[in-house]
Coordinates of C-alpha atoms in Angstrom, one line a residue:
M29 CA 11.1 26.9 -7.9
A30 CA 11.1 23.2 -7.5
L31 CA 14.3 22.1 -9.3
P32 CA 17.2 24.5 -8.6
T33 CA 19.3 23.6 -5.5
P34 CA 22.6 25.0 -4.1
Y35 CA 23.6 21.4 -3.1
R36 CA 25.5 18.8 -5.1
E37 CA 23.3 15.7 -5.4
R38 CA 24.8 12.6 -7.0
T39 CA 23.3 9.1 -7.2
Y40 CA 25.2 5.8 -7.1
I41 CA 24.3 2.2 -6.7
F42 CA 26.0 0.4 -3.8
N43 CA 26.2 -3.4 -3.9
A44 CA 26.5 -4.7 -0.3
E45 CA 25.8 -8.3 0.7
G46 CA 23.4 -8.9 -2.1
C47 CA 21.6 -5.5 -1.6
R48 CA 21.6 -3.2 -4.6
L49 CA 20.8 0.1 -3.0
E50 CA 20.4 3.2 -5.2
T51 CA 21.8 6.0 -3.0
T52 CA 21.9 9.8 -3.3
I53 CA 24.9 11.6 -1.8
Y54 CA 24.3 15.2 -0.7
E55 CA 27.1 17.7 -0.3
K56 CA 27.5 21.5 -0.2
P57 CA 29.9 22.6 -2.9
G58 CA 32.9 24.5 -1.7
T59 CA 32.6 23.2 1.9
A60 CA 35.2 20.8 3.4
T61 CA 33.6 17.6 4.5
S62 CA 33.7 17.3 8.3
G63 CA 31.7 14.1 8.9
S64 CA 28.9 12.0 7.5
V65 CA 25.2 11.2 8.0
V66 CA 23.5 8.0 6.7
L67 CA 19.8 8.8 6.5
F68 CA 17.0 6.2 6.2
H69 CA 13.5 6.9 4.9
G70 CA 10.3 5.3 6.3
I71 CA 8.0 2.7 4.9
S72 CA 6.2 3.7 1.6
A73 CA 8.7 6.6 1.2
N74 CA 12.0 6.9 -0.6
K75 CA 15.2 8.9 -0.6
K76 CA 13.8 11.9 -2.5
I77 CA 11.3 12.8 0.2
M78 CA 14.2 13.0 2.7
S79 CA 15.8 15.8 0.7
Y80 CA 15.0 18.6 3.1
L81 CA 16.7 16.8 6.0
A82 CA 19.6 15.8 3.8
R83 CA 20.2 19.3 2.6
G84 CA 20.1 20.6 6.2
F85 CA 22.8 18.2 7.2
A86 CA 24.8 19.0 4.0
G87 CA 24.7 22.6 4.9
Q88 CA 26.8 21.8 8.0
G89 CA 29.6 20.4 5.8
L90 CA 28.5 16.8 6.2
R91 CA 28.3 14.3 3.4
V92 CA 24.9 12.7 3.5
Y93 CA 24.1 9.2 2.2
V94 CA 20.4 8.6 1.6
P95 CA 19.5 5.1 0.2
D96 CA 16.3 3.7 -1.3
L97 CA 15.6 0.7 0.9
P98 CA 14.6 -2.6 -0.8
G99 CA 11.3 -2.4 -2.8
H100 CA 11.2 1.4 -2.5
G101 CA 12.1 4.1 -5.0
R102 CA 14.6 2.8 -7.5
T103 CA 15.9 -0.1 -5.4
P104 CA 14.5 -3.5 -6.4
G105 CA 12.7 -5.7 -4.0
P106 CA 11.9 -7.9 -2.3
F107 CA 10.9 -5.7 0.7
S108 CA 10.4 -6.8 4.3
P109 CA 11.2 -4.9 7.4
A110 CA 13.9 -7.4 8.3
R111 CA 15.5 -7.2 4.8
A112 CA 15.4 -3.4 4.9
E113 CA 17.3 -3.5 8.2
Q114 CA 19.8 -6.0 6.8
C115 CA 20.4 -4.0 3.7
G116 CA 20.7 -0.7 5.7
E117 CA 23.4 -2.3 7.9
A118 CA 25.2 -3.8 4.9
L119 CA 25.4 -0.3 3.4
V120 CA 26.8 1.2 6.6
R121 CA 29.4 -1.5 6.8
E122 CA 30.3 -1.2 3.1
L123 CA 30.8 2.6 3.5
L124 CA 33.0 1.9 6.6
T125 CA 35.0 -0.8 4.7
R126 CA 35.6 1.5 1.8
G127 CA 36.7 4.3 4.1
L128 CA 34.0 6.6 2.8
I129 CA 32.8 7.2 6.4
S130 CA 34.6 6.9 9.7
P131 CA 32.8 5.6 12.9
E132 CA 33.7 8.5 15.1
R133 CA 32.5 11.1 12.5
T134 CA 29.2 9.4 11.4
V135 CA 25.7 10.0 12.6
L136 CA 22.9 7.5 11.7
A137 CA 19.5 9.1 11.2
G138 CA 16.1 8.0 10.0
H139 CA 12.3 8.7 10.0
S140 CA 9.6 6.2 11.1
M141 CA 10.7 2.8 10.0
G142 CA 14.0 4.3 9.0
G143 CA 14.3 5.7 12.6
A144 CA 13.9 2.3 14.0
I145 CA 16.4 0.8 11.5
A146 CA 19.0 3.6 12.4
E147 CA 18.6 2.8 16.1
R148 CA 19.0 -1.0 15.5
I149 CA 22.1 -0.5 13.3
A150 CA 23.6 2.0 15.8
A151 CA 23.2 -0.6 18.6
R152 CA 25.5 -3.0 16.6
V153 CA 27.8 -0.7 14.6
P154 CA 29.8 1.9 16.5
V155 CA 29.0 5.4 15.3
A156 CA 29.2 8.9 16.8
G157 CA 25.4 9.3 17.4
L158 CA 21.8 8.7 16.4
I159 CA 18.9 10.9 15.4
A160 CA 15.6 9.0 15.3
I161 CA 12.7 11.1 14.0
S162 CA 9.2 9.6 14.8
P163 CA 10.7 6.1 15.1
A164 CA 8.4 3.2 14.5
P165 CA 7.5 1.6 17.8
M166 CA 9.2 -1.7 18.6
R167 CA 7.4 -2.5 21.8
A168 CA 3.7 -3.5 22.3
A169 CA 2.9 -0.6 24.6
H170 CA 0.6 2.5 24.8
G171 CA -2.0 0.9 22.6
V172 CA 0.3 -0.5 20.0
T173 CA -0.3 -4.3 19.7
T174 CA 2.2 -6.9 18.6
E175 CA 0.9 -7.4 15.0
K176 CA 1.3 -3.7 14.3
L177 CA 5.1 -3.8 15.0
L178 CA 7.6 -3.9 12.1
F179 CA 10.3 -5.0 14.6
R180 CA 9.6 -6.8 17.8
D181 CA 13.0 -7.0 19.6
P182 CA 14.0 -3.4 20.5
P183 CA 17.7 -2.9 21.3
A184 CA 19.0 -0.6 24.0
L185 CA 19.2 3.0 22.8
P186 CA 22.8 3.9 21.9
A187 CA 24.6 6.8 23.6
H188 CA 24.4 10.3 22.0
S189 CA 20.8 9.7 20.7
L190 CA 18.2 12.3 19.9
V191 CA 14.7 11.1 19.6
M192 CA 11.9 13.4 18.2
A193 CA 8.2 13.1 17.6
G194 CA 5.5 15.5 16.4
S195 CA 2.9 16.8 18.8
L196 CA 0.2 15.9 16.2
E197 CA 1.2 12.3 16.0
L198 CA -0.7 9.5 17.7
E199 CA -0.2 9.3 21.4
S200 CA 1.1 5.8 21.0
M201 CA 3.9 7.0 18.7
R202 CA 4.9 9.8 21.0
A203 CA 4.8 7.7 24.2
N204 CA 6.9 4.9 22.6
A205 CA 9.4 7.4 21.3
A206 CA 9.7 9.0 24.8
D207 CA 10.2 5.5 26.4
L208 CA 13.3 5.0 24.3
V209 CA 15.0 7.9 26.0
A210 CA 13.6 7.1 29.4
S211 CA 15.1 3.7 29.2
R212 CA 18.6 5.1 29.3
N213 CA 18.0 7.3 32.3
D214 CA 21.2 9.5 31.6
A215 CA 22.2 12.6 29.9
D216 CA 23.5 10.8 26.7
A217 CA 20.0 10.8 25.2
S218 CA 17.3 13.4 24.7
Y219 CA 13.7 13.4 23.7
L220 CA 12.1 16.4 21.9
Q221 CA 8.5 16.9 20.9
I222 CA 8.0 19.2 17.9
Q223 CA 5.0 21.4 18.3
G224 CA 2.5 21.4 15.4
A225 CA 4.2 18.6 13.5
S226 CA 2.6 15.5 12.2
H227 CA 4.2 12.2 11.3
V228 CA 4.9 13.4 7.7
S229 CA 5.2 17.2 8.2
I230 CA 8.1 16.7 10.7
L231 CA 10.3 15.8 7.7
F232 CA 9.9 19.5 6.5
N233 CA 9.7 21.1 9.9
A234 CA 12.3 23.9 10.6
E235 CA 12.3 23.2 14.4
A236 CA 13.1 19.5 13.8
M237 CA 15.8 20.4 11.3
L238 CA 17.4 22.9 13.6
A239 CA 17.3 20.4 16.5
S240 CA 19.0 17.8 14.2
Q241 CA 21.7 20.3 13.2
K242 CA 22.4 21.2 16.8
W243 CA 22.6 17.5 17.9
S244 CA 25.0 16.6 15.0
A245 CA 27.1 19.7 15.7
Q246 CA 27.3 18.8 19.4
I247 CA 28.4 15.2 18.9
L248 CA 30.7 15.9 16.0
N249 CA 32.2 19.1 17.5
L250 CA 31.0 21.3 14.6
P251 CA 30.3 25.0 14.7
L252 CA 26.6 25.7 14.6
T253 CA 26.6 28.1 11.6
A254 CA 24.6 26.3 9.0
A255 CA 21.4 27.9 7.7
L256 CA 18.2 26.0 7.4
P257 CA 17.4 24.7 3.9
S258 CA 14.8 26.6 1.9
H259 CA 11.2 25.4 1.5
R260 CA 11.1 26.9 -1.9
S261 CA 11.5 23.5 -3.7
L262 CA 8.6 22.0 -1.7
I263 CA 6.3 25.0 -2.5
G264 CA 7.3 24.7 -6.2
A265 CA 6.6 21.0 -6.2
L266 CA 3.1 21.3 -4.6
G267 CA 2.4 24.4 -6.8
G268 CA 3.2 22.4 -9.9
F269 CA 0.9 19.6 -8.8
V270 CA -1.9 22.0 -8.3
G271 CA -1.3 23.2 -11.8
I272 CA -1.7 19.7 -13.1
L273 CA -5.0 19.3 -11.3
L274 CA -6.2 22.6 -12.8
L275 CA -5.3 21.4 -16.3
A276 CA -6.9 17.9 -15.8
G277 CA -10.5 19.0 -16.0
P278 CA -10.3 20.8 -19.3
F279 CA -8.1 18.0 -20.7
L280 CA -10.7 15.4 -19.8
R281 CA -13.5 17.4 -21.2
E282 CA -11.7 18.1 -24.5
L283 CA -10.6 14.5 -24.9
A284 CA -13.9 12.9 -24.2
G285 CA -16.2 15.3 -25.9
K286 CA -19.7 16.0 -24.6
K287 CA -22.4 13.4 -25.3
P288 CA -26.0 14.6 -25.6
S289 CA -27.4 12.2 -23.0
E290 CA -26.4 9.1 -21.0
E291 CA -27.5 5.7 -22.2
G292 CA -29.6 3.9 -19.6
A293 CA -30.3 7.1 -17.6
K294 CA -34.0 6.9 -18.4
N295 CA -34.2 3.3 -17.3
D296 CA -32.6 3.5 -13.8
A297 CA -31.2 6.3 -11.7
G298 CA -29.0 4.0 -9.6
V299 CA -29.7 2.5 -6.1
S300 CA -31.1 4.4 -3.2
A301 CA -28.5 5.8 -0.7
P302 CA -29.8 3.8 2.4
R303 CA -29.6 0.5 0.4
L304 CA -26.2 1.4 -0.9
F305 CA -24.8 2.1 2.6
L306 CA -26.2 -1.2 3.8
E307 CA -24.9 -3.2 0.9
I308 CA -21.4 -1.7 1.0
A309 CA -21.2 -2.0 4.8
T310 CA -22.3 -5.7 4.8
G311 CA -20.3 -6.6 1.8
S312 CA -17.1 -4.9 3.2
I313 CA -17.4 -6.7 6.5
L314 CA -17.9 -10.1 4.8
V315 CA -14.9 -9.4 2.5
V316 CA -12.7 -8.5 5.5
L317 CA -13.6 -11.8 7.1
L318 CA -12.9 -13.7 3.9
L319 CA -9.4 -12.1 3.7
Q320 CA -8.6 -13.4 7.1
I321 CA -8.5 -16.8 5.4
W322 CA -7.2 -16.1 1.9
I323 CA -5.8 -13.0 0.1
P324 CA -6.3 -13.9 -3.6
L325 CA -3.9 -11.2 -5.0
K326 CA -0.8 -12.2 -3.0
V327 CA 0.7 -12.9 -6.5
V328 CA 0.9 -9.1 -7.1
R329 CA 3.6 -9.0 -4.4
L330 CA 2.8 -5.5 -3.0
F331 CA 3.5 -5.1 0.7
Q332 CA -0.1 -4.9 2.1
G333 CA -1.2 -3.4 -1.3
D334 CA -2.2 -7.0 -2.2
Y335 CA -4.7 -6.8 0.7
L336 CA -6.3 -3.6 -0.6
A337 CA -6.4 -4.9 -4.2
S338 CA -8.0 -8.2 -3.1
F339 CA -10.6 -6.4 -1.0
L340 CA -11.7 -4.2 -3.9
L341 CA -11.6 -7.1 -6.4
V342 CA -13.8 -9.4 -4.2
L343 CA -16.2 -6.6 -3.2
G344 CA -16.5 -5.3 -6.8
C345 CA -17.2 -8.7 -8.2
A346 CA -19.8 -9.4 -5.5
L347 CA -21.6 -6.1 -6.3
V348 CA -21.6 -6.7 -10.1
V349 CA -23.1 -10.1 -9.6
T350 CA -25.7 -8.9 -7.2
H351 CA -26.8 -6.2 -9.6
W352 CA -26.1 -8.0 -12.8
S353 CA -29.3 -7.1 -14.6
F354 CA -28.7 -3.4 -13.9
S355 CA -25.0 -3.7 -14.7
R356 CA -25.8 -5.1 -18.2
R357 CA -28.0 -2.1 -19.0
V358 CA -25.2 0.4 -18.3
L359 CA -22.4 -1.7 -19.7
T360 CA -23.0 -0.5 -23.3
T361 CA -20.3 1.9 -24.4
T362 CA -18.4 2.9 -27.6
P363 CA -14.9 1.7 -28.2
Y364 CA -13.9 5.4 -28.6
D365 CA -15.1 6.2 -25.1
L366 CA -13.2 3.3 -23.6
M367 CA -10.0 4.2 -25.5
A368 CA -10.3 7.9 -24.7
A369 CA -10.8 7.2 -21.0
A370 CA -7.8 4.7 -20.9
F371 CA -5.6 7.2 -22.8
A372 CA -6.6 10.0 -20.4
G373 CA -5.9 7.9 -17.4
V374 CA -2.4 6.9 -18.6
V375 CA -1.5 10.4 -19.6
L376 CA -2.5 11.9 -16.2
L377 CA -0.7 9.1 -14.4
L378 CA 2.5 9.7 -16.4
L379 CA 2.2 13.4 -15.9
A380 CA 1.7 13.3 -12.1
T381 CA 4.3 10.7 -11.5
A382 CA 6.9 12.4 -13.7
W383 CA 6.3 15.7 -11.9
F384 CA 6.6 14.2 -8.4
D385 CA 9.6 12.2 -9.5
L386 CA 11.4 15.3 -10.6
T387 CA 10.6 17.3 -7.5
F388 CA 9.4 15.7 -4.4
Y389 CA 8.9 12.0 -4.3
E390 CA 10.2 9.1 -6.5
A391 CA 6.9 8.3 -8.1
W392 CA 8.0 7.2 -11.6
L393 CA 7.1 3.5 -12.0
T394 CA 10.1 1.1 -12.4
A395 CA 10.0 -1.8 -14.9
A396 CA 9.0 -4.2 -12.1
K397 CA 6.1 -2.0 -11.2
W398 CA 5.0 -1.6 -14.8
A399 CA 5.0 -5.3 -15.2
R400 CA 2.4 -5.5 -12.4
F401 CA 0.3 -2.6 -13.8
P402 CA -2.0 -4.3 -16.3
F403 CA -2.9 -7.1 -14.0
L404 CA -3.6 -4.7 -11.1
A405 CA -5.7 -2.4 -13.2
L406 CA -7.8 -5.4 -14.4
A407 CA -8.2 -6.5 -10.8
L408 CA -9.5 -3.1 -9.7
L409 CA -11.9 -2.7 -12.7
P410 CA -14.9 -4.6 -11.2
Y411 CA -15.1 -2.4 -8.1
H412 CA -15.0 0.8 -10.1
F413 CA -17.6 -0.4 -12.6
A414 CA -19.8 -1.5 -9.7
E415 CA -19.4 1.8 -8.0
E416 CA -20.2 3.8 -11.2
T417 CA -23.2 1.5 -11.8
L418 CA -24.7 1.9 -8.4
L419 CA -24.2 5.6 -8.2
G420 CA -26.3 6.1 -11.3
P421 CA -25.8 8.6 -14.1
A422 CA -24.0 11.9 -13.6
I423 CA -26.8 14.5 -13.6
S424 CA -26.2 18.2 -14.0
G425 CA -26.7 20.1 -10.8
K426 CA -26.1 17.1 -8.6
T427 CA -22.3 16.8 -9.1
W428 CA -21.3 17.4 -5.5
R429 CA -24.1 15.2 -4.1
R430 CA -22.8 12.3 -6.3
L431 CA -19.2 13.0 -5.2
G432 CA -20.2 13.1 -1.6
L433 CA -22.1 9.8 -1.9
A434 CA -19.2 8.1 -3.6
L435 CA -16.7 9.2 -1.0
T436 CA -19.0 8.1 1.8
L437 CA -19.2 4.6 0.3
R438 CA -15.5 4.5 0.2
L439 CA -15.2 5.7 3.8
I440 CA -17.5 2.9 4.8
S441 CA -15.2 0.3 3.1
W442 CA -12.1 1.9 4.7
G443 CA -13.8 1.7 8.1
A444 CA -14.4 -2.0 7.5
M445 CA -10.7 -2.5 6.6
M446 CA -9.6 -0.6 9.7
G447 CA -11.9 -2.8 11.7
G448 CA -9.9 -5.8 10.4
V449 CA -6.7 -4.0 11.7
L450 CA -8.1 -3.0 15.1
M451 CA -10.4 -5.9 16.0
L452 CA -9.2 -8.8 13.9
H453 CA -5.5 -7.9 14.4
N454 CA -4.7 -8.7 10.8
G455 CA -1.6 -6.5 10.8
E456 CA -2.5 -4.6 7.6
I457 CA -1.3 -1.3 9.2
L458 CA -0.6 0.6 6.0
I459 CA -4.4 0.9 5.5
G460 CA -4.3 3.2 8.5
L461 CA -0.8 4.8 8.1
L462 CA -1.5 5.9 4.5
S463 CA -5.1 7.0 5.1
L464 CA -4.4 10.7 4.6
Y465 CA -2.8 10.0 1.2
M466 CA -5.6 7.7 0.3
A467 CA -8.2 10.3 1.3
M468 CA -6.6 13.0 -1.0
F469 CA -6.2 10.5 -3.9
N470 CA -9.8 9.4 -3.6
L471 CA -11.1 13.0 -3.7
V472 CA -9.1 13.8 -6.8
Q473 CA -9.7 10.5 -8.5
R474 CA -13.5 10.5 -7.9
R475 CA -13.9 14.0 -9.1
A476 CA -12.0 13.1 -12.3
M477 CA -14.1 10.0 -12.8
D478 CA -17.3 12.1 -12.5
I479 CA -16.0 14.4 -15.3
V480 CA -15.4 11.4 -17.5
R481 CA -18.9 10.0 -16.7
E482 CA -20.5 13.4 -17.4
Q483 CA -18.7 13.8 -20.7
T484 CA -19.1 10.2 -22.0
G485 CA -22.2 9.0 -20.3
S486 CA -20.4 5.7 -19.9
A487 CA -20.0 3.8 -16.6
G488 CA -17.5 1.6 -18.3
A489 CA -15.3 4.5 -19.5
A490 CA -15.3 6.1 -16.0
A491 CA -14.4 2.7 -14.5
V492 CA -11.5 2.1 -16.8
F493 CA -10.2 5.6 -16.1
G494 CA -10.5 5.2 -12.3
A495 CA -8.9 1.7 -12.3
I496 CA -5.9 3.0 -14.2
L497 CA -5.3 5.8 -11.7
L498 CA -5.8 3.6 -8.6
A499 CA -3.4 0.9 -10.0
G500 CA -0.7 3.5 -10.6
F501 CA -1.3 5.0 -7.1
C502 CA -1.0 1.6 -5.4
L503 CA 2.2 0.9 -7.3
V504 CA 3.7 4.2 -6.2
I505 CA 3.0 3.9 -2.5
F506 CA 3.2 0.2 -1.7
P507 CA 6.6 -1.4 -1.5
L508 CA 7.4 -4.4 -3.7
T509 CA 7.9 -7.7 -1.9

């Protein structure tokens, strides 16, 4: 279900003004090309997640160019919003220079950061029109403060612009998007709110796709005869991932083997929940304050992922030192348990990233990301070991209580980091923007870590397993700088 497609999809590398952008071109076989669309993805995304929109435009007989922006997908870094814009414009001008697109038959489109980039390029490069889907705000208004902006000098909205936002998005996003159209005060621009759509689901929303098709048909004088692309590939991709999750539990149990009892369980059952909540809350707040002064893992060069990794490293080390006598008692483990946990973590990471890369999202780690992987996994290890130590042994019959406690502790830490964004104005906005993905990952990762702990009786093995998964996750979602 996930892989077959009626569209021709070819990938090329465009070198433009020092930007080496891997770009997929979508076309419908047997259909004469009647225009072009250059489609830009958002931050922490890539060209593959834009495939539903790209196929919808291709169904109209348009040739669609979808690049990976710097530091995303297959395109090397460094990433910054300014460089992403510069490379996006360089690609458009390169396509124009080569005669691959013509200004009067080209639409620029984009989502989130890509929507803002498309608007900014369209203000400088003459094109037929613009489609901005949930564009990133560029003005400090409606609750959006200056440090949360990726771009701070909004251009005038070009003519023939359609701006869309989902009804389930934050009011600040919707209001800023509506302001773009209101600023023109004429019939050359339109604002549309898509009911029931969130910031991400709008990428796969049939109403948003139909509105985009109608707008491109209107400004390019095309017949509106194209059918909407199928959601079958999305359903297949998600169904396959569910299958991987169903296989993960038996795989972990088979690999680790069941130990008769947990070493150290008789000596200590962990730390009481009230004390845990207090320690995590206090420690998290202090670490957030420290990171205002110094982010130790800047060397990792992950856009705002260095902040998350630094937070967990400092907090984890502080918790291990605070409970050192207890940590020593649960540190004992066999080499087999550690190797089995590490092997399981790498296998599941490769399996999940390979499946997503084939179907839905470019998750396979590039050489530049693999080079960061060992260092990042080691940096994340202290937090996972401290967490496993303080949670105590995995006791039969209390699986869900332990899982709920672990997720609550992580929620407290996330709240402290969001406090740094909202009250200290540190600008680490991806901590909030990626919160849904982080929540889903934490649920899956923590449950898998509990299985490893149950099977091996080793806090160290569970910590190694968890650190490997989180390192891989961070390298997938945070752009390289």
